Amino acid sequence: MRYCINCCIHLLPNDLHRQCFRCCGPNHNNQKCPVCKGENKIPLYTDSKQMKLLAVLEVRTDHRESWHGFFCLRKGKLCSLIFGLIIMTLVMASYILTGAKHGLLLIPSPFHYGPFTSNPSLMDNESLSDMKDHYQPSKMNISYVKDYPSIKLIIDTITSKIEFMTRQRPELEELRKQEPHMFSVIPNKFLPNSKNPCWYEEYRGNTTTDPYATNSYALYSKRFRIIFDYLRKVFWNHLYHYKGKHYRLRCLPHFYIIGQPKCGTTDLYDRLRLHPEVRFSAIKEPHWWTRKRFGIIRLRHGFHDRYPVEDYLDLFDLAAHQIQGVLQSEEAKEHGEMNNIIIGEASASTMWDNNAWIFFYDNSTEGEPPFLIQDFIHAFQPNAKLIIMLRDPVERLYSDYLYFASANKSAEDFHEKVAESLQLFETCLLDYSLRACVYNNTLNNAMPVRLQVGLYVVYLLDWLTVFNKDQILVLRLEDHASNMRYTMHMVFQFLDLGPLSEKQEALITKSPASNTRRPEDRSLGPMLPTTKAILRDFYRPFNTKLAQVLFDDAFLWKRT
C-alpha cells in the first residue's frame, strides 16, 4: 500500500499527488501528523516497513514531484548496482583465466607483470620480408628489473651443469635386434642407376587386391585418402613384369629436411618442390621415423598400432612411378642413363624428437637413449643428405608458443611458461646429464614451452656421430630471408641438382612466403623485454658451442 509522502495518508485512486488537497492545503500540520512528528522531513513507509533510501535521500515537505519519478530513481540505482557486479565478475574471471597460474610453478613465481607497449610482430617467417630488429622499445615495470636476478640464478645453475659429452654409437647388430622387420624389408643394396635408394620388391597380390587397404596413413587420416584413391587407380600400370612375377619399385628419400620447427622448413619445402628434378613424399611431414613407427599420433593421446615400414614406403610411390618411367625408357636401357629425379622428406621432428625411446628400448645408460633416429637412418642410408634450417632460438620459442598455444595467449603468459620450464629443466640437470634431459619424455611433456628444441648443438653433435659433416647442410632462416636466391643456390648445389632457366628460378625464389604467422598472433606483439633477456642468457652457451662446431659466428645471433 502506498502513502502520500507529505502527510502519510492514502493517495487518491487516480494516483495524482498534486490533486491531494491535504498535501497542498492548509490542513496539513507537521506537529499533529503522527509520522512527521514536527520534522520537515518524513520517512517513507511501504507495507508498514520503514525504508531509509540508502540513508541519503531526504524527502522535504515542499517536494511535489510524483511518486512515479521516485520509483524510477530507485530502479535506476538497482540496475546500476547489478551492472557493476556483472562487470566486476567478468574482470575477475578474465584475470583468473589469463594470469593467476602461480600454483603451476615448482616454487612461487617471482614475476610481476607491468604495462608494456605492444608492437605487432611480423610473420613467422618474419624473416621472409624483414629480419631486422623490428621490435620497438617496451615500457618495463621496475619489478621486472628486481625479479631478473632470481631467475638468473636458475640459468647460472643450468649453465654450470652443461657438459657436451660424446655419444657412443651403437653397433649395427644391436639395431637389427631392435627393428628386425625393418631390416627384412629394406635391402642393403640399391639400384645403381638411380640417385635415390631404390629397389624392386616382389608384389604377391592379384588384380582384386587393394595394395593400400591396410595403410595406416590412409586409415587414420581422411585428408590422405584422396591421394591413396589415385594411387590405387594407377598402381597396376606401374608394376614391372619379369619371368611371370610382378614387381613394384620401392624408394627411400635421397635427402631429408630434418629441422627445426618454426624455422622456415615449410617455406624451404614449398620452394624446393618446384624444382623439376625434386619430388617429395605424398605427405609433407610423415613423422614416421620419430612417431608413427612407434604408434604415436599425438603422445598425449597414447599409443596406436605401429605404422609398419611398408606404410612409410607407400608415401613415395608417386615419385617411384616417375623414376621407374625413366629407368624403363629406351635411353636408359641402351645408354645406361642415370635417373636424376631425387626424393625428399620434410618432417621437422626428425632432428630432435626421440621422446618414444623410453617406451620401446631398454634404459641401460642412466637416462640416455641407447638408440636415436639417426642410428637407423644411417644403417639403411649411409649416404643420405640432411638439410637443417635454424633461427635465433629465442624468437623460435616465441613463434612456437604462438603457433601451438590454444588459448589465453599473451606476452605475460609466455613469460610465466618460460619461467616454469626453466625451473623444470634445472631440476632435471641436478640429477641427470644434459643429453638425458634433452631426450627426457617426461620433462619435455611437462614443460609448458619447448625450450629443448632450441638446443640445436646438442642434436647436431649427436647427428655428427653417425653422419659426416659434408652430408649436413645447416642454414639460417635470417640468411634465407635476406637473400633467398643465395640460400636456394646453396641447396641446389648441395643436392647436385641441374641448372634452371631464369623463369624456373624466378618461380622458386619469388613466390610468396609459406606458413606465415597468423594475424591474430601478430596482434599480440613481441615478448616482454625481460623474457627476451632471460632466454638470451639461457641459450647463449649453446649458441656459442654451435658457432664453434660450424666455424661460423653468425650462429651466435648477436644482432637479432
mmCIF file of C-alpha atoms in Angstrom, residues 9 58 62 112-113 198 216 253 305 379 445 477:
data_model
loop_
_atom_site.group_PDB
_atom_site.id
_atom_site.type_symbol
_atom_site.label_atom_id
_atom_site.label_comp_id
_atom_site.label_asym_id
_atom_site.label_seq_id
_atom_site.Cartn_x
_atom_site.Cartn_y
_atom_site.Cartn_z
ATOM 1 C CA ILE A 9 -2.414 9.485 4.089
ATOM 2 C CA GLU A 58 15.594 13.126 2.164
ATOM 3 C CA ASP A 62 7.581 21.167 -0.018
ATOM 4 C CA HIS A 112 55.093 -9.355 -11.548
ATOM 5 C CA TYR A 113 53.737 -8.069 -14.767
ATOM 6 C CA CYS A 198 65.503 -47.657 -54.789
ATOM 7 C CA SER A 216 47.727 -46.612 -41.585
ATOM 8 C CA PRO A 253 64.312 -40.405 -49.757
ATOM 9 C CA ASP A 305 49.044 -49.545 -33.771
ATOM 10 C CA ALA A 379 72.056 -48.027 -41.067
ATOM 11 C CA ASN A 445 55.820 -33.136 -21.825
ATOM 12 C CA LEU A 477 66.402 -18.543 -41.574
#
